[in-house]
């Protein structure tokens, strides 16, 4: 791994270039009835499309569409069910919003392939190739981006008793091995996500965030997704999901300071504002 943290300022994803000279916002669109924060709000095509348009106006350059909840304790859904939630929205959105990158949050090959055939740009895989190793070949075939996320266990049981010898070295070791697989298969656009809340205790999550700069060593953009997650609720004395915005902004701003290039968020306007302020401060330092 000879790459440096700045070796991928821009990523060529399918026929589009993602400029990462400054951080970008990935807006979350859950077309599910049971996601932890916004389940049921956007599981109809028209409301989903309205939300996509709203996120774009607020500053999202990537929209991540998910049809299966991965919250702790959630049950899996069938390929047919997930496809019926994701693909109708995706197909119309790609046609309507042609300047935006669309990501599909899935661990299923038979959801990912038709999504890429429909024009999706990125596959966001919470299992990091563990559930579907063929994603490496699939993303190479379409010249698609791939979000490599670390998780321990599956959503149903991942928070039962997560354990690590050393959380940072264990996760970076896993990511390094998976990156080698992706590179050998020809995937050139990779996003690295340490997987906040996926098989981690509160202390594990805090160590990851405080040591986030260690994940930039692979030379690929680091994605941070802590939006409204339970770790913030625990810090704020059992605050519910709709009261975690300030905590989310604090985590994400700290992540920007430590090298994050993508913020995956529910609250797009606030994330975009924080990046605008971050960029202004960084520009002042460079003068």
mmCIF file with all atom_site columns, N, CA and C in Angstrom, residues 77-136:
data_model
loop_
_atom_site.group_PDB
_atom_site.id
_atom_site.type_symbol
_atom_site.label_atom_id
_atom_site.label_alt_id
_atom_site.label_comp_id
_atom_site.label_asym_id
_atom_site.label_entity_id
_atom_site.label_seq_id
_atom_site.pdbx_PDB_ins_code
_atom_site.Cartn_x
_atom_site.Cartn_y
_atom_site.Cartn_z
_atom_site.occupancy
_atom_site.B_iso_or_equiv
_atom_site.pdbx_formal_charge
_atom_site.auth_seq_id
_atom_site.auth_comp_id
_atom_site.auth_asym_id
_atom_site.auth_atom_id
_atom_site.pdbx_PDB_model_num
ATOM 1   N N  . UNK A 1 77  ? -34.488 -8.873  4.354   1.00 0.00 ? 77  UNK A N  1
ATOM 2   C CA . UNK A 1 77  ? -35.622 -8.955  3.445   1.00 0.00 ? 77  UNK A CA 1
ATOM 3   C C  . UNK A 1 77  ? -35.189 -9.700  2.195   1.00 0.00 ? 77  UNK A C  1
ATOM 4   N N  . UNK A 1 78  ? -36.144 -10.162 1.424   1.00 0.00 ? 78  UNK A N  1
ATOM 5   C CA . UNK A 1 78  ? -35.852 -10.932 0.220   1.00 0.00 ? 78  UNK A CA 1
ATOM 6   C C  . UNK A 1 78  ? -35.309 -10.029 -0.890  1.00 0.00 ? 78  UNK A C  1
ATOM 7   N N  . UNK A 1 79  ? -34.668 -10.655 -1.880  1.00 0.00 ? 79  UNK A N  1
ATOM 8   C CA . UNK A 1 79  ? -34.196 -9.924  -3.053  1.00 0.00 ? 79  UNK A CA 1
ATOM 9   C C  . UNK A 1 79  ? -35.364 -9.211  -3.741  1.00 0.00 ? 79  UNK A C  1
ATOM 10  N N  . UNK A 1 80  ? -36.470 -9.923  -3.900  1.00 0.00 ? 80  UNK A N  1
ATOM 11  C CA . UNK A 1 80  ? -37.623 -9.332  -4.589  1.00 0.00 ? 80  UNK A CA 1
ATOM 12  C C  . UNK A 1 80  ? -38.163 -8.114  -3.852  1.00 0.00 ? 80  UNK A C  1
ATOM 13  N N  . UNK A 1 81  ? -38.251 -8.210  -2.541  1.00 0.00 ? 81  UNK A N  1
ATOM 14  C CA . UNK A 1 81  ? -38.771 -7.093  -1.751  1.00 0.00 ? 81  UNK A CA 1
ATOM 15  C C  . UNK A 1 81  ? -37.833 -5.889  -1.826  1.00 0.00 ? 81  UNK A C  1
ATOM 16  N N  . UNK A 1 82  ? -36.546 -6.148  -1.651  1.00 0.00 ? 82  UNK A N  1
ATOM 17  C CA . UNK A 1 82  ? -35.577 -5.049  -1.701  1.00 0.00 ? 82  UNK A CA 1
ATOM 18  C C  . UNK A 1 82  ? -35.559 -4.396  -3.084  1.00 0.00 ? 82  UNK A C  1
ATOM 19  N N  . UNK A 1 83  ? -35.578 -5.227  -4.121  1.00 0.00 ? 83  UNK A N  1
ATOM 20  C CA . UNK A 1 83  ? -35.570 -4.698  -5.489  1.00 0.00 ? 83  UNK A CA 1
ATOM 21  C C  . UNK A 1 83  ? -36.795 -3.849  -5.766  1.00 0.00 ? 83  UNK A C  1
ATOM 22  N N  . UNK A 1 84  ? -37.956 -4.294  -5.286  1.00 0.00 ? 84  UNK A N  1
ATOM 23  C CA . UNK A 1 84  ? -39.199 -3.564  -5.546  1.00 0.00 ? 84  UNK A CA 1
ATOM 24  C C  . UNK A 1 84  ? -39.214 -2.213  -4.841  1.00 0.00 ? 84  UNK A C  1
ATOM 25  N N  . UNK A 1 85  ? -38.443 -2.087  -3.771  1.00 0.00 ? 85  UNK A N  1
ATOM 26  C CA . UNK A 1 85  ? -38.351 -0.814  -3.072  1.00 0.00 ? 85  UNK A CA 1
ATOM 27  C C  . UNK A 1 85  ? -37.370 0.135   -3.749  1.00 0.00 ? 85  UNK A C  1
ATOM 28  N N  . UNK A 1 86  ? -36.239 -0.410  -4.205  1.00 0.00 ? 86  UNK A N  1
ATOM 29  C CA . UNK A 1 86  ? -35.130 0.420   -4.673  1.00 0.00 ? 86  UNK A CA 1
ATOM 30  C C  . UNK A 1 86  ? -35.222 0.774   -6.153  1.00 0.00 ? 86  UNK A C  1
ATOM 31  N N  . UNK A 1 87  ? -35.426 -0.224  -6.997  1.00 0.00 ? 87  UNK A N  1
ATOM 32  C CA . UNK A 1 87  ? -35.241 -0.028  -8.442  1.00 0.00 ? 87  UNK A CA 1
ATOM 33  C C  . UNK A 1 87  ? -36.208 0.974   -9.074  1.00 0.00 ? 87  UNK A C  1
ATOM 34  N N  . UNK A 1 88  ? -37.511 0.976   -8.731  1.00 0.00 ? 88  UNK A N  1
ATOM 35  C CA . UNK A 1 88  ? -38.389 1.975   -9.361  1.00 0.00 ? 88  UNK A CA 1
ATOM 36  C C  . UNK A 1 88  ? -37.968 3.410   -9.063  1.00 0.00 ? 88  UNK A C  1
ATOM 37  N N  . UNK A 1 89  ? -37.560 3.670   -7.822  1.00 0.00 ? 89  UNK A N  1
ATOM 38  C CA . UNK A 1 89  ? -37.101 5.010   -7.451  1.00 0.00 ? 89  UNK A CA 1
ATOM 39  C C  . UNK A 1 89  ? -35.791 5.329   -8.160  1.00 0.00 ? 89  UNK A C  1
ATOM 40  N N  . UNK A 1 90  ? -34.872 4.386   -8.148  1.00 0.00 ? 90  UNK A N  1
ATOM 41  C CA . UNK A 1 90  ? -33.558 4.603   -8.743  1.00 0.00 ? 90  UNK A CA 1
ATOM 42  C C  . UNK A 1 90  ? -33.660 4.933   -10.225 1.00 0.00 ? 90  UNK A C  1
ATOM 43  N N  . UNK A 1 91  ? -34.447 4.173   -10.958 1.00 0.00 ? 91  UNK A N  1
ATOM 44  C CA . UNK A 1 91  ? -34.538 4.363   -12.410 1.00 0.00 ? 91  UNK A CA 1
ATOM 45  C C  . UNK A 1 91  ? -35.044 5.750   -12.772 1.00 0.00 ? 91  UNK A C  1
ATOM 46  N N  . UNK A 1 92  ? -36.071 6.209   -12.090 1.00 0.00 ? 92  UNK A N  1
ATOM 47  C CA . UNK A 1 92  ? -36.603 7.538   -12.373 1.00 0.00 ? 92  UNK A CA 1
ATOM 48  C C  . UNK A 1 92  ? -35.621 8.616   -11.924 1.00 0.00 ? 92  UNK A C  1
ATOM 49  N N  . UNK A 1 93  ? -35.009 8.414   -10.759 1.00 0.00 ? 93  UNK A N  1
ATOM 50  C CA . UNK A 1 93  ? -34.086 9.415   -10.211 1.00 0.00 ? 93  UNK A CA 1
ATOM 51  C C  . UNK A 1 93  ? -32.870 9.612   -11.106 1.00 0.00 ? 93  UNK A C  1
ATOM 52  N N  . UNK A 1 94  ? -32.317 8.537   -11.634 1.00 0.00 ? 94  UNK A N  1
ATOM 53  C CA . UNK A 1 94  ? -31.147 8.642   -12.508 1.00 0.00 ? 94  UNK A CA 1
ATOM 54  C C  . UNK A 1 94  ? -31.482 9.427   -13.772 1.00 0.00 ? 94  UNK A C  1
ATOM 55  N N  . UNK A 1 95  ? -32.661 9.211   -14.297 1.00 0.00 ? 95  UNK A N  1
ATOM 56  C CA . UNK A 1 95  ? -33.087 9.938   -15.484 1.00 0.00 ? 95  UNK A CA 1
ATOM 57  C C  . UNK A 1 95  ? -33.353 11.408  -15.179 1.00 0.00 ? 95  UNK A C  1
ATOM 58  N N  . UNK A 1 96  ? -33.915 11.675  -14.007 1.00 0.00 ? 96  UNK A N  1
ATOM 59  C CA . UNK A 1 96  ? -34.329 13.036  -13.671 1.00 0.00 ? 96  UNK A CA 1
ATOM 60  C C  . UNK A 1 96  ? -33.186 13.899  -13.166 1.00 0.00 ? 96  UNK A C  1
ATOM 61  N N  . UNK A 1 97  ? -32.269 13.305  -12.416 1.00 0.00 ? 97  UNK A N  1
ATOM 62  C CA . UNK A 1 97  ? -31.197 14.069  -11.764 1.00 0.00 ? 97  UNK A CA 1
ATOM 63  C C  . UNK A 1 97  ? -29.850 13.578  -12.297 1.00 0.00 ? 97  UNK A C  1
ATOM 64  N N  . UNK A 1 98  ? -29.490 14.018  -13.484 1.00 0.00 ? 98  UNK A N  1
ATOM 65  C CA . UNK A 1 98  ? -28.355 13.425  -14.190 1.00 0.00 ? 98  UNK A CA 1
ATOM 66  C C  . UNK A 1 98  ? -26.994 13.919  -13.714 1.00 0.00 ? 98  UNK A C  1
ATOM 67  N N  . UNK A 1 99  ? -26.949 14.962  -12.916 1.00 0.00 ? 99  UNK A N  1
ATOM 68  C CA . UNK A 1 99  ? -25.665 15.477  -12.432 1.00 0.00 ? 99  UNK A CA 1
ATOM 69  C C  . UNK A 1 99  ? -25.263 14.900  -11.081 1.00 0.00 ? 99  UNK A C  1
ATOM 70  N N  . UNK A 1 100 ? -26.084 14.000  -10.551 1.00 0.00 ? 100 UNK A N  1
ATOM 71  C CA . UNK A 1 100 ? -25.871 13.455  -9.213  1.00 0.00 ? 100 UNK A CA 1
ATOM 72  C C  . UNK A 1 100 ? -25.356 12.021  -9.302  1.00 0.00 ? 100 UNK A C  1
ATOM 73  N N  . UNK A 1 101 ? -24.528 11.651  -8.329  1.00 0.00 ? 101 UNK A N  1
ATOM 74  C CA . UNK A 1 101 ? -24.095 10.270  -8.199  1.00 0.00 ? 101 UNK A CA 1
ATOM 75  C C  . UNK A 1 101 ? -25.107 9.508   -7.348  1.00 0.00 ? 101 UNK A C  1
ATOM 76  N N  . UNK A 1 102 ? -25.498 8.336   -7.813  1.00 0.00 ? 102 UNK A N  1
ATOM 77  C CA . UNK A 1 102 ? -26.431 7.505   -7.058  1.00 0.00 ? 102 UNK A CA 1
ATOM 78  C C  . UNK A 1 102 ? -25.733 6.238   -6.572  1.00 0.00 ? 102 UNK A C  1
ATOM 79  N N  . UNK A 1 103 ? -25.886 6.013   -5.288  1.00 0.00 ? 103 UNK A N  1
ATOM 80  C CA . UNK A 1 103 ? -25.337 4.832   -4.630  1.00 0.00 ? 103 UNK A CA 1
ATOM 81  C C  . UNK A 1 103 ? -26.491 3.943   -4.192  1.00 0.00 ? 103 UNK A C  1
ATOM 82  N N  . UNK A 1 104 ? -26.266 2.635   -4.225  1.00 0.00 ? 104 UNK A N  1
ATOM 83  C CA . UNK A 1 104 ? -27.265 1.690   -3.729  1.00 0.00 ? 104 UNK A CA 1
ATOM 84  C C  . UNK A 1 104 ? -26.674 0.922   -2.560  1.00 0.00 ? 104 UNK A C  1
ATOM 85  N N  . UNK A 1 105 ? -27.359 1.001   -1.449  1.00 0.00 ? 105 UNK A N  1
ATOM 86  C CA . UNK A 1 105 ? -26.928 0.382   -0.189  1.00 0.00 ? 105 UNK A CA 1
ATOM 87  C C  . UNK A 1 105 ? -27.503 -1.036  -0.148  1.00 0.00 ? 105 UNK A C  1
ATOM 88  N N  . UNK A 1 106 ? -26.663 -2.030  -0.479  1.00 0.00 ? 106 UNK A N  1
ATOM 89  C CA . UNK A 1 106 ? -27.152 -3.410  -0.537  1.00 0.00 ? 106 UNK A CA 1
ATOM 90  C C  . UNK A 1 106 ? -26.004 -4.387  -0.315  1.00 0.00 ? 106 UNK A C  1
ATOM 91  N N  . UNK A 1 107 ? -26.363 -5.595  0.126   1.00 0.00 ? 107 UNK A N  1
ATOM 92  C CA . UNK A 1 107 ? -25.394 -6.686  0.221   1.00 0.00 ? 107 UNK A CA 1
ATOM 93  C C  . UNK A 1 107 ? -25.746 -7.809  -0.748  1.00 0.00 ? 107 UNK A C  1
ATOM 94  N N  . UNK A 1 108 ? -26.717 -7.573  -1.634  1.00 0.00 ? 108 UNK A N  1
ATOM 95  C CA . UNK A 1 108 ? -27.228 -8.634  -2.506  1.00 0.00 ? 108 UNK A CA 1
ATOM 96  C C  . UNK A 1 108 ? -26.803 -8.403  -3.961  1.00 0.00 ? 108 UNK A C  1
ATOM 97  N N  . UNK A 1 109 ? -26.201 -9.405  -4.564  1.00 0.00 ? 109 UNK A N  1
ATOM 98  C CA . UNK A 1 109 ? -25.770 -9.334  -5.954  1.00 0.00 ? 109 UNK A CA 1
ATOM 99  C C  . UNK A 1 109 ? -26.949 -9.063  -6.878  1.00 0.00 ? 109 UNK A C  1
ATOM 100 N N  . UNK A 1 110 ? -28.076 -9.735  -6.621  1.00 0.00 ? 110 UNK A N  1
ATOM 101 C CA . UNK A 1 110 ? -29.231 -9.632  -7.520  1.00 0.00 ? 110 UNK A CA 1
ATOM 102 C C  . UNK A 1 110 ? -30.024 -8.344  -7.320  1.00 0.00 ? 110 UNK A C  1
ATOM 103 N N  . UNK A 1 111 ? -29.594 -7.509  -6.386  1.00 0.00 ? 111 UNK A N  1
ATOM 104 C CA . UNK A 1 111 ? -30.076 -6.128  -6.308  1.00 0.00 ? 111 UNK A CA 1
ATOM 105 C C  . UNK A 1 111 ? -29.043 -5.201  -6.947  1.00 0.00 ? 111 UNK A C  1
ATOM 106 N N  . UNK A 1 112 ? -27.772 -5.467  -6.673  1.00 0.00 ? 112 UNK A N  1
ATOM 107 C CA . UNK A 1 112 ? -26.709 -4.590  -7.157  1.00 0.00 ? 112 UNK A CA 1
ATOM 108 C C  . UNK A 1 112 ? -26.588 -4.608  -8.676  1.00 0.00 ? 112 UNK A C  1
ATOM 109 N N  . UNK A 1 113 ? -26.636 -5.791  -9.288  1.00 0.00 ? 113 UNK A N  1
ATOM 110 C CA . UNK A 1 113 ? -26.458 -5.844  -10.746 1.00 0.00 ? 113 UNK A CA 1
ATOM 111 C C  . UNK A 1 113 ? -27.540 -5.065  -11.489 1.00 0.00 ? 113 UNK A C  1
ATOM 112 N N  . UNK A 1 114 ? -28.830 -5.302  -11.237 1.00 0.00 ? 114 UNK A N  1
ATOM 113 C CA . UNK A 1 114 ? -29.828 -4.495  -11.955 1.00 0.00 ? 114 UNK A CA 1
ATOM 114 C C  . UNK A 1 114 ? -29.741 -3.012  -11.620 1.00 0.00 ? 114 UNK A C  1
ATOM 115 N N  . UNK A 1 115 ? -29.282 -2.675  -10.412 1.00 0.00 ? 115 UNK A N  1
ATOM 116 C CA . UNK A 1 115 ? -29.104 -1.258  -10.074 1.00 0.00 ? 115 UNK A CA 1
ATOM 117 C C  . UNK A 1 115 ? -28.015 -0.636  -10.944 1.00 0.00 ? 115 UNK A C  1
ATOM 118 N N  . UNK A 1 116 ? -26.907 -1.349  -11.117 1.00 0.00 ? 116 UNK A N  1
ATOM 119 C CA . UNK A 1 116 ? -25.838 -0.844  -11.986 1.00 0.00 ? 116 UNK A CA 1
ATOM 120 C C  . UNK A 1 116 ? -26.281 -0.826  -13.438 1.00 0.00 ? 116 UNK A C  1
ATOM 121 N N  . UNK A 1 117 ? -27.029 -1.821  -13.849 1.00 0.00 ? 117 UNK A N  1
ATOM 122 C CA . UNK A 1 117 ? -27.558 -1.834  -15.216 1.00 0.00 ? 117 UNK A CA 1
ATOM 123 C C  . UNK A 1 117 ? -28.488 -0.642  -15.458 1.00 0.00 ? 117 UNK A C  1
ATOM 124 N N  . UNK A 1 118 ? -29.167 -0.208  -14.405 1.00 0.00 ? 118 UNK A N  1
ATOM 125 C CA . UNK A 1 118 ? -30.065 0.950   -14.509 1.00 0.00 ? 118 UNK A CA 1
ATOM 126 C C  . UNK A 1 118 ? -29.315 2.277   -14.478 1.00 0.00 ? 118 UNK A C  1
ATOM 127 N N  . UNK A 1 119 ? -28.015 2.227   -14.133 1.00 0.00 ? 119 UNK A N  1
ATOM 128 C CA . UNK A 1 119 ? -27.210 3.433   -14.153 1.00 0.00 ? 119 UNK A CA 1
ATOM 129 C C  . UNK A 1 119 ? -26.646 3.884   -12.822 1.00 0.00 ? 119 UNK A C  1
ATOM 130 N N  . UNK A 1 120 ? -26.854 3.127   -11.746 1.00 0.00 ? 120 UNK A N  1
ATOM 131 C CA . UNK A 1 120 ? -26.266 3.488   -10.449 1.00 0.00 ? 120 UNK A CA 1
ATOM 132 C C  . UNK A 1 120 ? -24.752 3.591   -10.575 1.00 0.00 ? 120 UNK A C  1
ATOM 133 N N  . UNK A 1 121 ? -24.157 4.445   -9.770  1.00 0.00 ? 121 UNK A N  1
ATOM 134 C CA . UNK A 1 121 ? -22.727 4.714   -9.868  1.00 0.00 ? 121 UNK A CA 1
ATOM 135 C C  . UNK A 1 121 ? -21.894 3.992   -8.811  1.00 0.00 ? 121 UNK A C  1
ATOM 136 N N  . UNK A 1 122 ? -22.498 3.700   -7.670  1.00 0.00 ? 122 UNK A N  1
ATOM 137 C CA . UNK A 1 122 ? -21.746 3.193   -6.516  1.00 0.00 ? 122 UNK A CA 1
ATOM 138 C C  . UNK A 1 122 ? -22.549 2.096   -5.834  1.00 0.00 ? 122 UNK A C  1
ATOM 139 N N  . UNK A 1 123 ? -21.851 1.053   -5.373  1.00 0.00 ? 123 UNK A N  1
ATOM 140 C CA . UNK A 1 123 ? -22.451 0.048   -4.498  1.00 0.00 ? 123 UNK A CA 1
ATOM 141 C C  . UNK A 1 123 ? -21.902 0.263   -3.093  1.00 0.00 ? 123 UNK A C  1
ATOM 142 N N  . UNK A 1 124 ? -22.802 0.445   -2.149  1.00 0.00 ? 124 UNK A N  1
ATOM 143 C CA . UNK A 1 124 ? -22.450 0.650   -0.747  1.00 0.00 ? 124 UNK A CA 1
ATOM 144 C C  . UNK A 1 124 ? -22.739 -0.642  0.001   1.00 0.00 ? 124 UNK A C  1
ATOM 145 N N  . UNK A 1 125 ? -21.676 -1.361  0.341   1.00 0.00 ? 125 UNK A N  1
ATOM 146 C CA . UNK A 1 125 ? -21.786 -2.718  0.882   1.00 0.00 ? 125 UNK A CA 1
ATOM 147 C C  . UNK A 1 125 ? -21.381 -2.734  2.352   1.00 0.00 ? 125 UNK A C  1
ATOM 148 N N  . UNK A 1 126 ? -22.361 -2.823  3.244   1.00 0.00 ? 126 UNK A N  1
ATOM 149 C CA . UNK A 1 126 ? -22.054 -2.797  4.675   1.00 0.00 ? 126 UNK A CA 1
ATOM 150 C C  . UNK A 1 126 ? -21.284 -4.025  5.136   1.00 0.00 ? 126 UNK A C  1
ATOM 151 N N  . UNK A 1 127 ? -21.239 -5.068  4.315   1.00 0.00 ? 127 UNK A N  1
ATOM 152 C CA . UNK A 1 127 ? -20.519 -6.280  4.720   1.00 0.00 ? 127 UNK A CA 1
ATOM 153 C C  . UNK A 1 127 ? -19.074 -6.296  4.229   1.00 0.00 ? 127 UNK A C  1
ATOM 154 N N  . UNK A 1 128 ? -18.687 -5.326  3.410   1.00 0.00 ? 128 UNK A N  1
ATOM 155 C CA . UNK A 1 128 ? -17.303 -5.259  2.958   1.00 0.00 ? 128 UNK A CA 1
ATOM 156 C C  . UNK A 1 128 ? -16.828 -6.495  2.220   1.00 0.00 ? 128 UNK A C  1
ATOM 157 N N  . UNK A 1 129 ? -17.620 -7.009  1.297   1.00 0.00 ? 129 UNK A N  1
ATOM 158 C CA . UNK A 1 129 ? -17.350 -8.210  0.483   1.00 0.00 ? 129 UNK A CA 1
ATOM 159 C C  . UNK A 1 129 ? -17.551 -9.520  1.237   1.00 0.00 ? 129 UNK A C  1
ATOM 160 N N  . UNK A 1 130 ? -17.917 -9.468  2.510   1.00 0.00 ? 130 UNK A N  1
ATOM 161 C CA . UNK A 1 130 ? -18.048 -10.706 3.271   1.00 0.00 ? 130 UNK A CA 1
ATOM 162 C C  . UNK A 1 130 ? -19.278 -11.511 2.855   1.00 0.00 ? 130 UNK A C  1
ATOM 163 N N  . UNK A 1 131 ? -20.373 -10.820 2.557   1.00 0.00 ? 131 UNK A N  1
ATOM 164 C CA . UNK A 1 131 ? -21.581 -11.533 2.130   1.00 0.00 ? 131 UNK A CA 1
ATOM 165 C C  . UNK A 1 131 ? -21.574 -11.822 0.637   1.00 0.00 ? 131 UNK A C  1
ATOM 166 N N  . UNK A 1 132 ? -20.980 -10.934 -0.141  1.00 0.00 ? 132 UNK A N  1
ATOM 167 C CA . UNK A 1 132 ? -21.016 -11.094 -1.586  1.00 0.00 ? 132 UNK A CA 1
ATOM 168 C C  . UNK A 1 132 ? -19.661 -10.731 -2.210  1.00 0.00 ? 132 UNK A C  1
ATOM 169 N N  . UNK A 1 133 ? -18.730 -11.702 -2.244  1.00 0.00 ? 133 UNK A N  1
ATOM 170 C CA . UNK A 1 133 ? -17.403 -11.431 -2.828  1.00 0.00 ? 133 UNK A CA 1
ATOM 171 C C  . UNK A 1 133 ? -17.452 -11.024 -4.286  1.00 0.00 ? 133 UNK A C  1
ATOM 172 N N  . UNK A 1 134 ? -18.514 -11.383 -4.998  1.00 0.00 ? 134 UNK A N  1
ATOM 173 C CA . UNK A 1 134 ? -18.607 -11.053 -6.428  1.00 0.00 ? 134 UNK A CA 1
ATOM 174 C C  . UNK A 1 134 ? -18.774 -9.556  -6.681  1.00 0.00 ? 134 UNK A C  1
ATOM 175 N N  . UNK A 1 135 ? -19.012 -8.780  -5.639  1.00 0.00 ? 135 UNK A N  1
ATOM 176 C CA . UNK A 1 135 ? -19.125 -7.337  -5.827  1.00 0.00 ? 135 UNK A CA 1
ATOM 177 C C  . UNK A 1 135 ? -17.846 -6.744  -6.422  1.00 0.00 ? 135 UNK A C  1
ATOM 178 N N  . UNK A 1 136 ? -16.700 -7.333  -6.113  1.00 0.00 ? 136 UNK A N  1
ATOM 179 C CA . UNK A 1 136 ? -15.449 -6.805  -6.658  1.00 0.00 ? 136 UNK A CA 1
ATOM 180 C C  . UNK A 1 136 ? -15.436 -6.911  -8.175  1.00 0.00 ? 136 UNK A C  1
#
